[in-house]
Tab-separated table of C-alpha atoms and ligand atoms in Angstrom:
chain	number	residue	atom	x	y	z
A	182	UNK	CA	-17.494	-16.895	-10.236
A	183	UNK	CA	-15.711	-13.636	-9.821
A	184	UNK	CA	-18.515	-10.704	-8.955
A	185	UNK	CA	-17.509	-7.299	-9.605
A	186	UNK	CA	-20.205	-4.930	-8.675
A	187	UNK	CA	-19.929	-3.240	-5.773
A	188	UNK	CA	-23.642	-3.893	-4.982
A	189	UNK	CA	-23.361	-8.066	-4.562
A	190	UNK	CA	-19.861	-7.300	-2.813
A	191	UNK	CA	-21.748	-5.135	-0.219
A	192	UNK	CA	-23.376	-8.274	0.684
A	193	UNK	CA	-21.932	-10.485	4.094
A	194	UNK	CA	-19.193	-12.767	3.297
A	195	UNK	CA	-20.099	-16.383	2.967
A	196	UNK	CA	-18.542	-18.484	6.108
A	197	UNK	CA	-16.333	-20.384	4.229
A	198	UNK	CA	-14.074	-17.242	3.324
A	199	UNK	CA	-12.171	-17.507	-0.590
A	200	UNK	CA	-8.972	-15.112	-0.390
A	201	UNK	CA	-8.026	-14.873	-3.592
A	202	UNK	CA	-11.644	-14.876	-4.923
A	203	UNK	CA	-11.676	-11.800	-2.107
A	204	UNK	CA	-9.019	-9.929	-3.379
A	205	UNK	CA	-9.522	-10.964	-7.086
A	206	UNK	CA	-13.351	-9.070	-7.217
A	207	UNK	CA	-11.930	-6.077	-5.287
A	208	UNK	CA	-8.887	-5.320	-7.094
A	209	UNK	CA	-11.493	-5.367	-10.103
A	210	UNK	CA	-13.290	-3.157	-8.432
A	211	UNK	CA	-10.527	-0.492	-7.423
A	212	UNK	CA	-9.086	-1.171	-10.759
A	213	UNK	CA	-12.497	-0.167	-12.305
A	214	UNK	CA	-12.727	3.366	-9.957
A	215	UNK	CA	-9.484	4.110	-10.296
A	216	UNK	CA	-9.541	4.347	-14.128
A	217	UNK	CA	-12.638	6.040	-14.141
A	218	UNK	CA	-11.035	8.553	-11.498
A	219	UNK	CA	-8.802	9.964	-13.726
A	220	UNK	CA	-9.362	10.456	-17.083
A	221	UNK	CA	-7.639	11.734	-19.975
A	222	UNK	CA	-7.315	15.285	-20.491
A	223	UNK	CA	-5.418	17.861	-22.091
A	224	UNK	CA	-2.520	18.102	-21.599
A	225	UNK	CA	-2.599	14.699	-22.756
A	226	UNK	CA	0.883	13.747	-21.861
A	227	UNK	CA	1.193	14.544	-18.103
A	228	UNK	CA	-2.567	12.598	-18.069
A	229	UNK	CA	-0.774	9.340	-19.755
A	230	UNK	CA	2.280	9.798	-17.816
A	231	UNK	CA	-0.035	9.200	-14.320
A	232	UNK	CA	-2.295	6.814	-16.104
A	233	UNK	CA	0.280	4.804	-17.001
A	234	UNK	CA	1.435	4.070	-13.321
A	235	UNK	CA	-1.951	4.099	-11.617
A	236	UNK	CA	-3.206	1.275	-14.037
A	237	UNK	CA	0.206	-0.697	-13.909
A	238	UNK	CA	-1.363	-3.376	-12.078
A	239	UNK	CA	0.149	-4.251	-8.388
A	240	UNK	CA	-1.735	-5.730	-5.312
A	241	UNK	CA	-3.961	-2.935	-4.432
A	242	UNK	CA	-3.222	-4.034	-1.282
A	243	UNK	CA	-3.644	-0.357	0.444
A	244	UNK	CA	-7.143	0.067	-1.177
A	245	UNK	CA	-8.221	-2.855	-0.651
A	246	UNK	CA	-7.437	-2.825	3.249
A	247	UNK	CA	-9.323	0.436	3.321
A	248	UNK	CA	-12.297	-0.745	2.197
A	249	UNK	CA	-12.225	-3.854	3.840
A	250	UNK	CA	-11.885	-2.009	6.871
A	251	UNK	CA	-14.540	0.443	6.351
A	252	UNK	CA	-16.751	-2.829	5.787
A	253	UNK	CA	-15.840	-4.207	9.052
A	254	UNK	CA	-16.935	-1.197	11.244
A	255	UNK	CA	-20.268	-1.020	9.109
A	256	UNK	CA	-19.731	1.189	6.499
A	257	UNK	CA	-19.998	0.542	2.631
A	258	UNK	CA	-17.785	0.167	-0.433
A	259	UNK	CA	-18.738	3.046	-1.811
A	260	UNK	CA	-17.754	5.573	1.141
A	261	UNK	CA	-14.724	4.444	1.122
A	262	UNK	CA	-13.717	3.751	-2.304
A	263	UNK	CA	-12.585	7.581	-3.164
A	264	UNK	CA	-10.246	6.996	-0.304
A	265	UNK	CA	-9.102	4.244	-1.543
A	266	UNK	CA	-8.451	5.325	-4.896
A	267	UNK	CA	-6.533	8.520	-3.222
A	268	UNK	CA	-4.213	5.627	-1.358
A	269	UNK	CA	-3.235	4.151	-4.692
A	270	UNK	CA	-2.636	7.645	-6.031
A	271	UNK	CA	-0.542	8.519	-3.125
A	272	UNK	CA	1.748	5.230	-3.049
A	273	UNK	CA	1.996	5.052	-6.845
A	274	UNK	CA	3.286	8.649	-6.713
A	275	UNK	CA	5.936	7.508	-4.432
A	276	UNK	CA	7.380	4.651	-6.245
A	277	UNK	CA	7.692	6.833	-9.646
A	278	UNK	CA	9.778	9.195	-7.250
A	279	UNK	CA	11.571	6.059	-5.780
A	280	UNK	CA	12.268	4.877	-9.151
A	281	UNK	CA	13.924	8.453	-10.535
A	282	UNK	CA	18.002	8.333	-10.772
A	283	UNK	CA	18.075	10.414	-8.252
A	284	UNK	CA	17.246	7.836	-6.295
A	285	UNK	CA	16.640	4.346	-6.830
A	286	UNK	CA	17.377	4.517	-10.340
A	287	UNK	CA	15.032	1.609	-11.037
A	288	UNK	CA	14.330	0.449	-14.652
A	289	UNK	CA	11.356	-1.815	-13.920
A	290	UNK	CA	7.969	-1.695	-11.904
A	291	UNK	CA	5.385	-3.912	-11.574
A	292	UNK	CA	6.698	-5.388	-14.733
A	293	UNK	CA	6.407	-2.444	-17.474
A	294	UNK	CA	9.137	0.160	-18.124
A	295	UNK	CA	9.469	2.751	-15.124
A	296	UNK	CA	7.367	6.164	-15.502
A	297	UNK	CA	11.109	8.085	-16.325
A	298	UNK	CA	12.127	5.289	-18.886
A	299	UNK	CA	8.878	6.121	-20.831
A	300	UNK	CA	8.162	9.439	-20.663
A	301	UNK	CA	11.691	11.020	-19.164
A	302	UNK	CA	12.548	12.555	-15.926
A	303	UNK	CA	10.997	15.565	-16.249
A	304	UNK	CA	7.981	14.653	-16.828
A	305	UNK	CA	7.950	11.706	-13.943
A	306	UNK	CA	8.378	14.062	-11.563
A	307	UNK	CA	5.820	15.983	-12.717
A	308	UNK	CA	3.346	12.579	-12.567
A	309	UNK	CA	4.241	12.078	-9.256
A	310	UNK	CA	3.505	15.519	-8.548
A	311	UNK	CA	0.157	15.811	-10.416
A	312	UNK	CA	-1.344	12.281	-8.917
A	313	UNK	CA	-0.033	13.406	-5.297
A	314	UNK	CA	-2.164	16.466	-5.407
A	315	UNK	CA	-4.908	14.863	-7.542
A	316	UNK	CA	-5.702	12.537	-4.531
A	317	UNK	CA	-6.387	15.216	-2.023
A	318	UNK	CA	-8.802	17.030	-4.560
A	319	UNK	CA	-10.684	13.674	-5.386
A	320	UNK	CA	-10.568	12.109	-1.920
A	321	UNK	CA	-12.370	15.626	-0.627
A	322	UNK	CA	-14.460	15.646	-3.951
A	323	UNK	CA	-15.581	12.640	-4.559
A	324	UNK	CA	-16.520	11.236	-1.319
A	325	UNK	CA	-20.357	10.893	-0.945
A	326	UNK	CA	-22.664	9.979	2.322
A	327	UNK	CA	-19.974	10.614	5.115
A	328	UNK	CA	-20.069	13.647	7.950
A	329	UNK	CA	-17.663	16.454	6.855
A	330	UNK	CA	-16.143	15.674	10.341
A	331	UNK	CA	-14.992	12.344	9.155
A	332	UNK	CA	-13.678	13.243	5.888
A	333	UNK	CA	-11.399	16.091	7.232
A	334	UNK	CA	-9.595	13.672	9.814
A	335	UNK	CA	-8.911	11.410	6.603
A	336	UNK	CA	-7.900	14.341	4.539
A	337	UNK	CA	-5.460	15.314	7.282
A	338	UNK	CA	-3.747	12.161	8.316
A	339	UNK	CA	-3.042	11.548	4.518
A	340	UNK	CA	-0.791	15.217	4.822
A	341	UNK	CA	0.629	13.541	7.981
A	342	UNK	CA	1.163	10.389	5.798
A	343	UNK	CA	2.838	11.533	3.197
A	344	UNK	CA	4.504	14.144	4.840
A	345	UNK	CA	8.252	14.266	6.629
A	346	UNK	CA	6.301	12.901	9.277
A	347	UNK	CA	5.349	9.565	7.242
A	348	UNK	CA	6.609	8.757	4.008
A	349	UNK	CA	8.851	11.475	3.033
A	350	UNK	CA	10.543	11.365	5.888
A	351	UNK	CA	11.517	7.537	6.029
A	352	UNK	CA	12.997	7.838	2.515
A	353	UNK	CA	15.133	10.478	3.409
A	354	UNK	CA	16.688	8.272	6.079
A	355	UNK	CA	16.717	5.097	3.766
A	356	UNK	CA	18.575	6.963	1.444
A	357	UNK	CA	20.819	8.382	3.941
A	358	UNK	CA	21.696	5.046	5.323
A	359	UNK	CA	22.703	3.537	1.818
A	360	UNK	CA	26.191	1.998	1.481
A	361	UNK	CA	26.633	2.382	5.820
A	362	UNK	CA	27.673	-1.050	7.559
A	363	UNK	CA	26.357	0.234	11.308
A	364	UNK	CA	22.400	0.962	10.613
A	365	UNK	CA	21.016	0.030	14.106
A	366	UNK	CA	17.931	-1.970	14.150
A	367	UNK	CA	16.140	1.603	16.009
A	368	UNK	CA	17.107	2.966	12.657
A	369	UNK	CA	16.159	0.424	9.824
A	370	UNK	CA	12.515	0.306	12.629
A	371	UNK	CA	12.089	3.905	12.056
A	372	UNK	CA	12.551	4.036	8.046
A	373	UNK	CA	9.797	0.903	7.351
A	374	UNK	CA	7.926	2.538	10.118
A	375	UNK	CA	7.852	5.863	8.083
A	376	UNK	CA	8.540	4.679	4.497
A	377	UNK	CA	5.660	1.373	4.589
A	378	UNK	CA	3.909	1.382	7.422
A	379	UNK	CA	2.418	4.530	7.729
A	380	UNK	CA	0.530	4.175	4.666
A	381	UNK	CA	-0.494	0.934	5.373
A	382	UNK	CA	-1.879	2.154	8.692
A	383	UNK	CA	-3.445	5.230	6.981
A	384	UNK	CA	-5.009	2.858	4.641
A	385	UNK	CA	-6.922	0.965	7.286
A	386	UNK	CA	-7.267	3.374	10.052
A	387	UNK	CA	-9.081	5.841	7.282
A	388	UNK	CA	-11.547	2.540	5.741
A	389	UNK	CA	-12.355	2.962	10.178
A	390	UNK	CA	-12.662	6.715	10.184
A	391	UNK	CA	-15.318	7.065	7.228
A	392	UNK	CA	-17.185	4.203	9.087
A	393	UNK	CA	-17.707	5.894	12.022
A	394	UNK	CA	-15.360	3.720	14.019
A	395	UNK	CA	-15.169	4.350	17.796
A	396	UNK	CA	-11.820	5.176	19.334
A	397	UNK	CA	-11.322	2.005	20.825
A	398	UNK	CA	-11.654	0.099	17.416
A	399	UNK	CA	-9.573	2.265	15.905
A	400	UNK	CA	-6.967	1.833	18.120
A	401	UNK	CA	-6.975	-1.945	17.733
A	402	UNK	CA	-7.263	-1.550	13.834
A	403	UNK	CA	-4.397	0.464	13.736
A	404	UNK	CA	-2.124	-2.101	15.915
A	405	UNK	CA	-2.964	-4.552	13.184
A	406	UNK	CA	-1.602	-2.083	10.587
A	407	UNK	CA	1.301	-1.454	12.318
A	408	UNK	CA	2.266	-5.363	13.234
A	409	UNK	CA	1.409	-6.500	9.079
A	410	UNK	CA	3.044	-3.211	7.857
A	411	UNK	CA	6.088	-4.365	9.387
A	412	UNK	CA	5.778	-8.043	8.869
A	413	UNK	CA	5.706	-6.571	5.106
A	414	UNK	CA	8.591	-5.274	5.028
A	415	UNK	CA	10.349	-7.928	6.530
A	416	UNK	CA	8.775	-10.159	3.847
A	417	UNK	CA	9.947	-7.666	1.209
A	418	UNK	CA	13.408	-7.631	2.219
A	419	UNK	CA	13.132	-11.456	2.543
A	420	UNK	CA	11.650	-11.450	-1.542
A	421	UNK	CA	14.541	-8.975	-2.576
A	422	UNK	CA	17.007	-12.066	-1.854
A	423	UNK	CA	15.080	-15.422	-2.443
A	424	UNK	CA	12.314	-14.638	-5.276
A	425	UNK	CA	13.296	-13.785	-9.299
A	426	UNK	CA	12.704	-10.593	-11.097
A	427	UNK	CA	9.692	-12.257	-12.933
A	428	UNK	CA	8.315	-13.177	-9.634
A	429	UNK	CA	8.468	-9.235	-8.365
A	430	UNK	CA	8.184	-7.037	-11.740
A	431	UNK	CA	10.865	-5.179	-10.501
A	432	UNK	CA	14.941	-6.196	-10.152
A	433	UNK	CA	15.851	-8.793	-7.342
A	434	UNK	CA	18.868	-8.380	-5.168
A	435	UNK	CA	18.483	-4.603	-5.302
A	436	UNK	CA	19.313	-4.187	-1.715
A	437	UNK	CA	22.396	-6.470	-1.642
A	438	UNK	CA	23.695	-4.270	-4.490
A	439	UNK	CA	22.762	-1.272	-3.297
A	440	UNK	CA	24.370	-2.165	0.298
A	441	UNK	CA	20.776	-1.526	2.155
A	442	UNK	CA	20.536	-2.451	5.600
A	443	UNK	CA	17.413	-4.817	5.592
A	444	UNK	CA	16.224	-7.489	8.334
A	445	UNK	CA	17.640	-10.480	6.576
A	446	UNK	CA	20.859	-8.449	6.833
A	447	UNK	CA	20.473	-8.035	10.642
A	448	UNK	CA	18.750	-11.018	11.844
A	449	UNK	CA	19.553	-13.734	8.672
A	450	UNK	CA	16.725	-15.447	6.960
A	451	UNK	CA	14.750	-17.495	9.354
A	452	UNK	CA	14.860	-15.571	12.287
A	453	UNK	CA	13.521	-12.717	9.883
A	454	UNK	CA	10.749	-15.003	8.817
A	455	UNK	CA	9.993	-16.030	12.764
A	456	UNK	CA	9.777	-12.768	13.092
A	457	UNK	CA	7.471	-11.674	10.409
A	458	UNK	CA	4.900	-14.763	11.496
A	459	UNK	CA	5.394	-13.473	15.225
A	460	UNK	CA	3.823	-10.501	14.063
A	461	UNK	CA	1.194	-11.539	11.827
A	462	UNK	CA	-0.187	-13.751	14.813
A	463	UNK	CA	-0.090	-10.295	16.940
A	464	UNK	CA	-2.138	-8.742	14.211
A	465	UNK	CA	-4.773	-10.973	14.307
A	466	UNK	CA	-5.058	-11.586	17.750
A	467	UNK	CA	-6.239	-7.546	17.693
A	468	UNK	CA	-9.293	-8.512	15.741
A	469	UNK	CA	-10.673	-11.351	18.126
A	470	UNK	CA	-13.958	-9.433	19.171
A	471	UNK	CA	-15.105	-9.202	15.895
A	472	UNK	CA	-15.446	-12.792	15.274
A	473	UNK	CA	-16.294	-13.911	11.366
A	474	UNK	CA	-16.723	-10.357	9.982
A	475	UNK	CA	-13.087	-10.033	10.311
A	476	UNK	CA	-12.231	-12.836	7.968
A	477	UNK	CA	-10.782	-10.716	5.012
A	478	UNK	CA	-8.753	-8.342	7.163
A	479	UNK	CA	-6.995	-11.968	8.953
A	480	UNK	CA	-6.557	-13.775	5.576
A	481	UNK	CA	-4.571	-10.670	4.215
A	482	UNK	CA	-2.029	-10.685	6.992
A	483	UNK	CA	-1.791	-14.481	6.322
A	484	UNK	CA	-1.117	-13.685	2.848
A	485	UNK	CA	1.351	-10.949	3.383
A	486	UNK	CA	3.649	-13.780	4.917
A	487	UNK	CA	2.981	-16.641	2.673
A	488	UNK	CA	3.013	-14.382	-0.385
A	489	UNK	CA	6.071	-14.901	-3.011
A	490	UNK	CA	5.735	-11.384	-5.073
B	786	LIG	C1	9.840	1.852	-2.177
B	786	LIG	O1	10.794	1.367	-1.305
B	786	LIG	C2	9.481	3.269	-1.825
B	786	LIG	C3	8.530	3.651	-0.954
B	786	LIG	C4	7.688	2.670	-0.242
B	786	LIG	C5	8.223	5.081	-0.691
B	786	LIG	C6	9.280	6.066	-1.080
B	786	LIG	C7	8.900	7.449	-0.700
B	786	LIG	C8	9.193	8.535	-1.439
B	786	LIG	C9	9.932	8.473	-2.728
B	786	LIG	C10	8.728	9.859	-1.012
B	786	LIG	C11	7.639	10.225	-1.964
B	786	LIG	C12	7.168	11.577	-1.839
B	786	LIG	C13	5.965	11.905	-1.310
B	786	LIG	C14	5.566	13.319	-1.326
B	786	LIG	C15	5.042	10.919	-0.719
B	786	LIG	P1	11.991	0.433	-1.792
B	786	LIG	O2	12.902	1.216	-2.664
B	786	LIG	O3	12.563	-0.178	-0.571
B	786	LIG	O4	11.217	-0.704	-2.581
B	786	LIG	P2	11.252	-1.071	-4.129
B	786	LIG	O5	12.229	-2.176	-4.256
B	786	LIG	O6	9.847	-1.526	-4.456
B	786	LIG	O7	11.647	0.138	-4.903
B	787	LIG	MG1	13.139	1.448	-4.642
C-alpha cells in the first residue's frame, strides 16, 4: 500500500527497501505541498499560468532528494518540505524559459502543451518570473522548526544556484555552443555542471543544511550530487537519441537536430553509458558510513541510470 502522510513516512525505512513504492508516496507528498503552496489568486491568469507547470507532473526528483537527504542527517519531512517545494518552483521556472522561442522553442513538456503554447509568450515569461521569486518568499516563509542560521545558507545558495553562477549561467553557454562542431569536453563539463548539476547538488546539500549536517557530511553529500548530477545528464543525452517522445513527454532527437554537443556525441553510446555507471558507483561509495539509512539516496542514483524517461 502506498502511504501518503508525512507522519507514517517519518517513520525508519523497512530493511527490505521498495524504490518505486519510495518515490511513489513522496512524489504524492510533494505533489500534495506543492499545490497547496500556491494557490489561486487574482490575477487569476498569471496564478494558472504557474499552476499549470508546477502540477505538470515530472519526477520530483530534486524535492524528493532534498528531503531524503534531510532524513538521512536526522531531520524531518516537514523542515524540509518548503525547500523542496522552492526546488520544484525554481527548476520548473527554468524549463518554461528553456521552452520559449527564444530559446528552445519546445512545443511539449512533460507531456501537456508548453506554458507559451497555452497561455503565450508574454505571459510565460512572466510565470517563470512569478514562480522564481515565489520560491524565495515561501522557502523563507514557510519553513518552520529550523535555526534562522540554517535557513539563510539555504536561501543563499539557491541565489548562487540559479544565478550566472549556476543555472543561468550554463544556459548561456549551451546556447552559445549550439550549431559549433569543436565544443571541448571542458566545455560541454562546465554547461551540465552549471545548467543540471548545480540544482541537483543544491537540492541535496540544502535537505543536509536544514538538518543540521556537519561539514564533513556535507561535503560527502554533495560529491554524490555532483557524480549522479552528471551521470544524469549523460543519461539524458543518451534518452534524447534511443527513447520515443511518449517515453520523455517532450520531443526526442532534439539535440541531433539542434546540432548540440552532448556525451553520446563525444564519447558514442556505450562508452557514455560506462561512464554514467562509473559514476553512479562513485556516488554511492560516498555514502558507505551511513550504512542502511542511506538506502533511498543509493537506489535513486541506481535509478537515474537504469531509468528510460
Ligand atoms: C533544460 O535543458 C534546461 C535547464 C535544465 C535549465 C535552463 C536554464 C535556464 C533557462 C535559465 C533559467 C533562468 C533562471 C533565472 C534560473 P535541455 O534543453 O538540455 O533539456 P530539455 O530537453 O528537457 O529541454
Ligand atoms: Mg530544452
Amino acid at each position: 500500500m502506498v502511504k501518503t502522510d508525512e507522519k507514517s513516512l517519518e517513520q525508519e525505512q523497512s530493511p527490505t527497501f521498495d524504490l518505486n513504492s519510495y518515490l511513489k508516496e513522496h512524489k504524492i507528498l510533494v505533489e500534495t505541498a506543492l499545490d497547496r503552496s500556491l494557490p489561486l489568486e487574482k490575477p487569476e491568469k498569471i496564478y494558472e499560468a504557474m499552476r499549470y507547470s508546477l502540477l505538470a507532473g515530472g519526477k520530483r526528483l530534486r524535492p524528493i532528494l532534498c528531503l531524503a537527504t534531510c532524513k538521512l542527517m536526522g531531520g524531518t519531512l516537514a523542515m524540509a518540505m518548503p525547500t523542496a517545494c522552492g526546488l520544484e518552483m525554481i527548476h520548473t521556472m527554468s524549463l518554461i524559459h528553456d521552452d520559449l522561442p527564444a530559446m528552445d522553442n519546445d512545443d511539449y513538456r512533460r507531456g501537456k502543451l508548453t506554458n507559451h503554447k497555452v497561455y503565450g509568450e508574454d505571459i510565460a515569461i512572466l510565470a517563470g518570473d512569478g514562480l522564481l521569486a515565489y520560491a524565495f518568499e515561501y522557502v523563507a516563509t514557510a519553513t518552520k522548526d529550523v535555526p534562522a542560521s540554517r535557513l539563510i545558507q539555504v536561501v543563499a545558495r539557491l541565489g548562487r544556484t540559479v544565478g550566472a553562477a549556476g543555472l543561468v549561467g550554463g544556459q548561456v553557454l549551451d546556447l552559445e555552443s549550439e550549431g559549433k562542431t569543436d565544443i571541448t569536453p571542458e566545455t560541454l563539463s562546465f554547461i551540465h555542471t552549471h545548467k543540471t548539476g548545480a540544482l541537483l547538488e543544491t537540492s541535496v546539500v540544502s535537505g543536509a543544511i536544514l538538518a543540521g549536517a556537519c561539514e564533513e557530511d556535507i561535503a560527502k553529500l554533495s560529491k554524490y550530487a555532483q557524480d549522479i548530477g552528471l551521470a544524469f545528464q549523460i543519461v539524458d543525452d543518451i534518452l534524447d537519441i534511443t527513447a520515443t517522445d511518449e517515453q520523455l513527454g517532450k520531443t526526442a532527437g532534439k539535440d541531433l537536430q539542434a546540432q548540440k554537443a552532448t556525451y553520446p556525441s563525444l564519447w558514442g553510446l556505450e562508452k557514455s553509458q560506462e561512464q554514467a555507471q562509473k559514476l553512479i558507483d562513485d556516488a554511492i561509495a560516498q555514502l558507505q558510513s551511513y550504512g542502511e539509512k542511506a538506502e533511498p539516496l543509493r537506489a535513486i542514483a541506481k535509478f537515474i541510470v537504469t531509468r528510460n524517461h
